[in-house]
Amino acid sequence: MSIAFLDPGNIESDLDSGAIAGFQLLWVLLWSTVIGLLLQRLAARLGVVTGMDLAEVCKREYPCVPRTILWLMIEVAIIGSDMQEVIGTAIAFNLLSAGRIPLWGGVIITIGDTLIFLCCDKWGLRKLEAFFGFLITVMAVTFGYEYVTVAPNQAEVLKGMFVPYCRGCGSAELEQAIGIVGAVIMPHNIYLHSALVKSRQIDRANNREVKEANKYFFIEASIALFVSFLINLFVVAVFAEAFYGKTNMQVVSICNESGSSYAGLFPYNNETLEVDIYKGGAVLGCYFGPAALYIWAIGILAAGQSSTMTGTYAGQFVMDGFLNLRCSRFARVLLTRSIAIVPTLLVAFFQDLKDLTVMNDLLNALQSIQLPFALLPILTFTSLTRVMHDFANGLVWKIGGALTILGICVINIYFVVVYVTGLNSIVVYVISALLSIAYVIFVIYLAWKCWIALRASCLIN
C-alpha cells in the first residue's frame, strides 16, 4: 500500500516542488500524507469489517451500468500508473548506463518486470511483502544518501513542514501544491488496501477482535506511510536546497566544470531551472559527483520496479471484485504491461525525453480525475450501518470525510483544467468539454448516492 506513495510520479512531483517552491510546500506534502492515511484507514476498515474489498462492495451496492463505469475508470488509473512505472524504469536504466541504453531500450527491458513479478509472487504474499520492504529500504537509503550529501538547512525543513506559508508564490507554485495532492492520493490504492487486509485471519463475529484488527492495521499503515513521507521529504528537501532559484546558465557552467556529458540538456540562458526525473539525476551528478547520479537512478529503479507489482495486485482485485472474473497474474501483468508499453515505446522511439516528461504530466492529470471514483464509494459504504454495522463512520468522520473528499476533488479538477488549458489546442478543448459533461454527470450520481448514505445513517443514529 505504501508503494503507491513512492512511485515515479510521486518522485517527479517531489523534485518539481523543491526546485520551484523550495521548502515552502513541505506542509502540503505532510498534510496530503495525513489525509491519505485517513482514507487508507477507511479502506482497511471496510475490508476488515465486511470481509469484502471495495470492488466487491461496489458490485453488490451499485447497479450494473455505474459499477461497469467504475471498473473501467479504475482500470484506466491502473494502466496510467503502470505507464509512469515504465517511464521511470526506462529513465533509470538510461542513467545507470550513462546513456548507452536508449530510452526505448529501457522501455523494452521493462517487459522483464513481468518475469520478475511472477518469480516474486511464487514466494507467497508474506515474502512478497518482505521484498516490497526491501525495495522501500533501497529508496530510503538512496534518497537518504542524497539528503545527507546535500545537507539541507534543517530549520528551513522544519519550518516548511509545520508552517503553512508560501511567500511570493504564484501560479507555478500553486500548480505544484495541487500536483502534490494528486500524486500522493492514488485512486487504485484505496481498492488495493481494502483487499490486502483480507489476507489476515479475523473472527468477524467477534466485535472485540475486529476492533483490535482495525487498531493494528491503522498502526501498521501509519508506520508505512511515515517511512514513505520521509522518503518524499528527502527528495523535496534535496532539490529545494540545491536547485531552488538556480538558472539554466548556472547549471550548464557547473556541468561543464565537472566534465559532465549532461550539460547539453539545459539551454544556456538565465531562465529558472526546470527539472524532471531524468534532468534531476543529471544535475545531481553535475553538483555532487557521479555517485549521486547513480544512487539517484537506483532509487528511481526501485520505485519503478515496486510500483508495477502494486498495480498488478490492484488490477487483479479490481477485476475479480467488479466482474467476479479471476485472471492469472501472468495474464494480468502481461495485459496491463502491453497497454502501457506500446504508447510509451512510440514516444520514446520517435520523440525525446521532453515528450516522456509531458506524458508523465498527462498521467498525473489522468490519475487526478479518477479520484472521485474511489473516494466517494469508500465514504459511502463505510458510512452505511447495514454494511459496517457497529463500525460505521461517526458524525465527525462523515462530515470531515465529506469536506475532505470535496476539497480533494475540487483541487484535482482544478489541476486538470490548468493542464488542459495549457495545451492551447481547440480540438483538445472540444473533446475535453464533451468528456467533462459525462464525467460531471457520473460524479454527481456518485455524490448523490453518497449523500443518501450519509443522510440515512444520520437519521438511523
Short mmCIF file of C-alpha atoms in Angstrom, two decimals, residues 135-400:
data_model
loop_
_atom_site.label_atom_id
_atom_site.label_comp_id
_atom_site.label_asym_id
_atom_site.label_seq_id
_atom_site.Cartn_x
_atom_site.Cartn_y
_atom_site.Cartn_z
CA LEU A 135 12.68 -2.04 -2.18
CA ILE A 136 11.39 0.67 0.17
CA THR A 137 14.62 0.32 2.14
CA VAL A 138 16.61 0.79 -1.07
CA MET A 139 14.68 4.01 -1.74
CA ALA A 140 15.17 5.19 1.85
CA VAL A 141 18.93 4.55 1.68
CA THR A 142 19.47 6.05 -1.79
CA PHE A 143 17.36 9.18 -1.33
CA GLY A 144 18.62 9.45 2.26
CA TYR A 145 22.16 9.45 0.86
CA GLU A 146 21.24 12.37 -1.38
CA TYR A 147 19.74 14.15 1.65
CA VAL A 148 22.91 13.73 3.71
CA THR A 149 25.13 14.72 0.75
CA VAL A 150 23.22 17.93 0.02
CA ALA A 151 22.70 18.66 3.76
CA PRO A 152 19.62 20.93 3.56
CA ASN A 153 19.03 23.59 6.20
CA GLN A 154 17.17 21.70 8.96
CA ALA A 155 15.49 24.83 10.31
CA GLU A 156 14.05 25.54 6.87
CA VAL A 157 12.90 21.91 6.56
CA LEU A 158 11.03 22.10 9.87
CA LYS A 159 9.57 25.48 9.01
CA GLY A 160 8.39 24.20 5.64
CA MET A 161 6.74 21.18 7.29
CA PHE A 162 4.86 22.88 10.08
CA VAL A 163 4.27 26.48 8.97
CA PRO A 164 1.68 26.73 6.18
CA TYR A 165 3.08 29.52 4.07
CA CYS A 166 4.31 30.22 0.56
CA ARG A 167 5.85 33.68 0.37
CA GLY A 168 5.93 35.16 -3.14
CA CYS A 169 4.23 32.14 -4.66
CA GLY A 170 2.34 32.38 -7.93
CA SER A 171 0.50 30.08 -10.31
CA ALA A 172 3.52 27.78 -10.79
CA GLU A 173 3.80 27.12 -7.06
CA LEU A 174 0.03 26.66 -6.76
CA GLU A 175 0.09 24.06 -9.53
CA GLN A 176 2.90 22.24 -7.74
CA ALA A 177 0.90 22.20 -4.49
CA ILE A 178 -2.08 20.74 -6.34
CA GLY A 179 0.21 18.28 -8.08
CA ILE A 180 1.50 17.01 -4.72
CA VAL A 181 -2.05 16.24 -3.55
CA GLY A 182 -2.85 14.45 -6.81
CA ALA A 183 0.36 12.43 -6.77
CA VAL A 184 0.07 11.31 -3.13
CA ILE A 185 -3.57 10.16 -3.07
CA MET A 186 -3.97 7.41 -5.68
CA PRO A 187 -7.43 6.00 -6.55
CA HIS A 188 -6.48 2.36 -7.12
CA ASN A 189 -4.62 2.28 -3.81
CA ILE A 190 -7.94 2.57 -1.94
CA TYR A 191 -9.21 -0.53 -3.70
CA LEU A 192 -5.92 -2.34 -3.09
CA HIS A 193 -5.75 -1.68 0.65
CA SER A 194 -9.34 -2.84 1.24
CA ALA A 195 -8.37 -6.17 -0.37
CA LEU A 196 -4.95 -6.66 1.24
CA VAL A 197 -6.34 -6.76 4.79
CA LYS A 198 -8.47 -9.77 3.84
CA SER A 199 -5.33 -11.92 3.87
CA ARG A 200 -5.34 -11.78 7.70
CA GLN A 201 -7.49 -14.23 9.66
CA ILE A 202 -10.12 -12.34 11.68
CA ASP A 203 -13.21 -13.59 13.51
CA ARG A 204 -15.70 -11.02 12.23
CA ALA A 205 -18.40 -12.29 14.55
CA ASN A 206 -16.31 -11.03 17.47
CA ASN A 207 -16.53 -7.21 17.65
CA ARG A 208 -13.61 -7.03 20.03
CA GLU A 209 -11.34 -8.88 17.60
CA VAL A 210 -12.49 -6.70 14.70
CA LYS A 211 -11.83 -3.56 16.74
CA GLU A 212 -8.38 -4.81 17.63
CA ALA A 213 -7.63 -5.64 13.98
CA ASN A 214 -8.70 -2.14 12.92
CA LYS A 215 -6.36 -0.64 15.52
CA TYR A 216 -3.33 -2.65 14.44
CA PHE A 217 -3.97 -2.12 10.73
CA PHE A 218 -4.06 1.62 11.39
CA ILE A 219 -0.77 1.45 13.31
CA GLU A 220 0.78 -0.61 10.51
CA ALA A 221 -0.41 1.88 7.87
CA SER A 222 0.83 4.82 9.96
CA ILE A 223 4.34 3.37 10.17
CA ALA A 224 4.41 2.52 6.46
CA LEU A 225 3.24 5.97 5.39
CA PHE A 226 5.61 7.67 7.84
CA VAL A 227 8.50 5.96 6.05
CA SER A 228 7.00 6.94 2.68
CA PHE A 229 6.68 10.54 3.87
CA LEU A 230 10.34 10.61 4.94
CA ILE A 231 11.45 9.41 1.50
CA ASN A 232 9.31 12.03 -0.24
CA LEU A 233 10.66 14.61 2.21
CA PHE A 234 14.23 13.67 1.31
CA VAL A 235 13.58 14.32 -2.38
CA VAL A 236 11.80 17.66 -1.86
CA ALA A 237 14.47 18.92 0.56
CA VAL A 238 17.38 17.89 -1.69
CA PHE A 239 16.06 19.81 -4.68
CA ALA A 240 14.91 22.72 -2.54
CA GLU A 241 18.36 23.17 -1.00
CA ALA A 242 20.46 22.53 -4.09
CA PHE A 243 18.44 23.80 -7.03
CA TYR A 244 15.76 26.25 -5.85
CA GLY A 245 16.24 29.54 -7.68
CA LYS A 246 19.02 28.18 -9.91
CA THR A 247 19.16 29.19 -13.57
CA ASN A 248 19.96 27.07 -16.59
CA MET A 249 23.17 29.04 -17.13
CA GLN A 250 24.41 28.23 -13.62
CA VAL A 251 23.73 24.53 -14.10
CA VAL A 252 25.43 24.44 -17.51
CA SER A 253 28.51 26.11 -16.02
CA ILE A 254 28.73 23.61 -13.17
CA CYS A 255 28.23 20.69 -15.54
CA ASN A 256 30.99 21.97 -17.82
CA GLU A 257 33.35 22.42 -14.88
CA SER A 258 32.69 18.89 -13.65
CA GLY A 259 33.17 17.44 -17.14
CA SER A 260 29.64 16.03 -17.19
CA SER A 261 28.18 14.96 -20.52
CA TYR A 262 24.74 16.21 -19.46
CA ALA A 263 25.45 19.94 -19.92
CA GLY A 264 23.67 19.86 -23.28
CA LEU A 265 20.38 19.01 -21.60
CA PHE A 266 19.95 22.59 -20.44
CA PRO A 267 19.63 25.74 -22.58
CA TYR A 268 22.28 28.37 -21.94
CA ASN A 269 20.03 31.15 -20.65
CA ASN A 270 19.04 32.85 -17.40
CA GLU A 271 15.62 31.23 -17.14
CA THR A 272 14.78 29.30 -13.97
CA LEU A 273 15.90 25.68 -13.98
CA GLU A 274 13.19 23.13 -14.76
CA VAL A 275 13.84 19.53 -13.79
CA ASP A 276 12.25 16.12 -14.10
CA ILE A 277 13.37 12.63 -13.04
CA TYR A 278 15.99 12.49 -15.81
CA LYS A 279 17.32 16.04 -15.51
CA GLY A 280 17.19 15.72 -11.72
CA GLY A 281 19.69 12.88 -11.82
CA ALA A 282 21.85 14.83 -14.27
CA VAL A 283 22.08 17.96 -12.12
CA LEU A 284 22.81 15.87 -9.01
CA GLY A 285 25.70 14.32 -10.91
CA CYS A 286 26.98 17.73 -12.00
CA TYR A 287 26.87 19.23 -8.50
CA PHE A 288 27.73 16.26 -6.27
CA GLY A 289 29.57 13.82 -8.49
CA PRO A 290 28.74 10.62 -10.43
CA ALA A 291 27.94 8.70 -7.24
CA ALA A 292 24.98 10.98 -6.56
CA LEU A 293 23.67 10.39 -10.10
CA TYR A 294 23.94 6.60 -9.95
CA ILE A 295 22.46 6.36 -6.45
CA TRP A 296 19.56 8.55 -7.60
CA ALA A 297 18.99 6.21 -10.56
CA ILE A 298 18.98 3.15 -8.27
CA GLY A 299 16.30 4.80 -6.15
CA ILE A 300 14.18 5.52 -9.21
CA LEU A 301 14.65 1.94 -10.39
CA ALA A 302 13.45 0.61 -7.03
CA ALA A 303 10.40 2.89 -7.18
CA GLY A 304 9.58 1.70 -10.69
CA GLN A 305 10.07 -1.99 -10.01
CA SER A 306 7.92 -1.99 -6.89
CA SER A 307 5.04 0.01 -8.36
CA THR A 308 4.45 -2.47 -11.17
CA MET A 309 3.73 -5.20 -8.62
CA THR A 310 1.37 -2.92 -6.70
CA GLY A 311 -0.54 -2.09 -9.88
CA THR A 312 -0.82 -5.76 -10.80
CA TYR A 313 -2.28 -6.73 -7.44
CA ALA A 314 -4.69 -3.78 -7.52
CA GLY A 315 -5.81 -4.74 -11.03
CA GLN A 316 -6.40 -8.34 -10.07
CA PHE A 317 -8.50 -7.43 -7.03
CA VAL A 318 -10.48 -4.85 -9.02
CA MET A 319 -11.22 -7.25 -11.89
CA ASP A 320 -12.17 -10.06 -9.53
CA GLY A 321 -14.36 -7.78 -7.39
CA PHE A 322 -16.25 -5.97 -10.13
CA LEU A 323 -16.58 -8.82 -12.63
CA ASN A 324 -16.13 -11.91 -10.47
CA LEU A 325 -13.58 -12.83 -13.13
CA ARG A 326 -10.42 -14.49 -11.89
CA CYS A 327 -7.45 -13.86 -14.13
CA SER A 328 -3.97 -15.30 -13.64
CA ARG A 329 -1.39 -12.79 -12.51
CA PHE A 330 0.69 -13.62 -15.58
CA ALA A 331 -2.19 -12.69 -17.90
CA ARG A 332 -3.00 -9.61 -15.82
CA VAL A 333 0.50 -8.17 -15.75
CA LEU A 334 1.02 -9.08 -19.43
CA LEU A 335 -2.16 -7.22 -20.41
CA THR A 336 -1.51 -4.02 -18.45
CA ARG A 337 2.18 -4.00 -19.32
CA SER A 338 1.40 -4.37 -23.05
CA ILE A 339 -1.09 -1.49 -22.93
CA ALA A 340 1.41 0.65 -21.00
CA ILE A 341 4.43 -0.14 -23.14
CA VAL A 342 3.04 0.49 -26.63
CA PRO A 343 2.36 4.27 -26.38
CA THR A 344 5.39 4.81 -24.15
CA LEU A 345 7.65 2.96 -26.59
CA LEU A 346 6.36 5.00 -29.53
CA VAL A 347 7.07 8.27 -27.74
CA ALA A 348 10.49 7.08 -26.54
CA PHE A 349 11.48 5.85 -30.02
CA PHE A 350 10.23 8.70 -32.21
CA GLN A 351 10.39 11.65 -29.82
CA ASP A 352 12.72 12.58 -26.96
CA LEU A 353 12.88 12.84 -23.19
CA LYS A 354 10.85 16.04 -23.08
CA ASP A 355 7.87 14.22 -24.57
CA LEU A 356 8.17 11.47 -21.96
CA THR A 357 8.04 14.17 -19.27
CA VAL A 358 4.94 15.67 -20.90
CA MET A 359 3.39 12.19 -20.92
CA ASN A 360 4.16 11.85 -17.21
CA ASP A 361 2.39 15.16 -16.53
CA LEU A 362 -0.60 13.93 -18.53
CA LEU A 363 -0.69 10.72 -16.50
CA ASN A 364 -0.66 12.70 -13.23
CA ALA A 365 -3.66 14.66 -14.53
CA LEU A 366 -5.34 11.39 -15.51
CA GLN A 367 -4.84 9.98 -12.00
CA SER A 368 -6.35 13.14 -10.53
CA ILE A 369 -9.64 12.90 -12.36
CA GLN A 370 -10.05 9.27 -11.27
CA LEU A 371 -10.02 10.13 -7.55
CA PRO A 372 -13.81 10.60 -7.08
CA PHE A 373 -14.33 7.04 -8.31
CA ALA A 374 -12.54 5.72 -5.22
CA LEU A 375 -13.15 8.40 -2.59
CA LEU A 376 -16.93 8.74 -2.96
CA PRO A 377 -17.61 4.97 -2.82
CA ILE A 378 -15.35 4.42 0.21
CA LEU A 379 -17.06 7.20 2.18
CA THR A 380 -20.49 5.95 1.08
CA PHE A 381 -20.06 2.36 2.18
CA THR A 382 -18.12 2.99 5.41
CA SER A 383 -20.97 5.29 6.48
CA LEU A 384 -23.75 2.73 5.90
CA THR A 385 -24.79 0.94 9.08
CA ARG A 386 -26.17 -2.04 7.15
CA VAL A 387 -22.70 -2.53 5.63
CA MET A 388 -20.43 -1.65 8.57
CA HIS A 389 -22.82 -2.42 11.48
CA ASP A 390 -21.27 -1.13 14.73
CA PHE A 391 -18.21 0.17 12.88
CA ALA A 392 -19.95 2.68 10.60
CA ASN A 393 -18.42 6.16 10.45
CA GLY A 394 -19.37 8.52 13.25
CA LEU A 395 -20.64 12.04 12.67
CA VAL A 396 -17.17 13.58 12.78
CA TRP A 397 -15.85 11.11 10.18
CA LYS A 398 -18.88 11.67 7.96
CA ILE A 399 -18.62 15.47 7.97
CA GLY A 400 -14.83 15.52 7.91
#
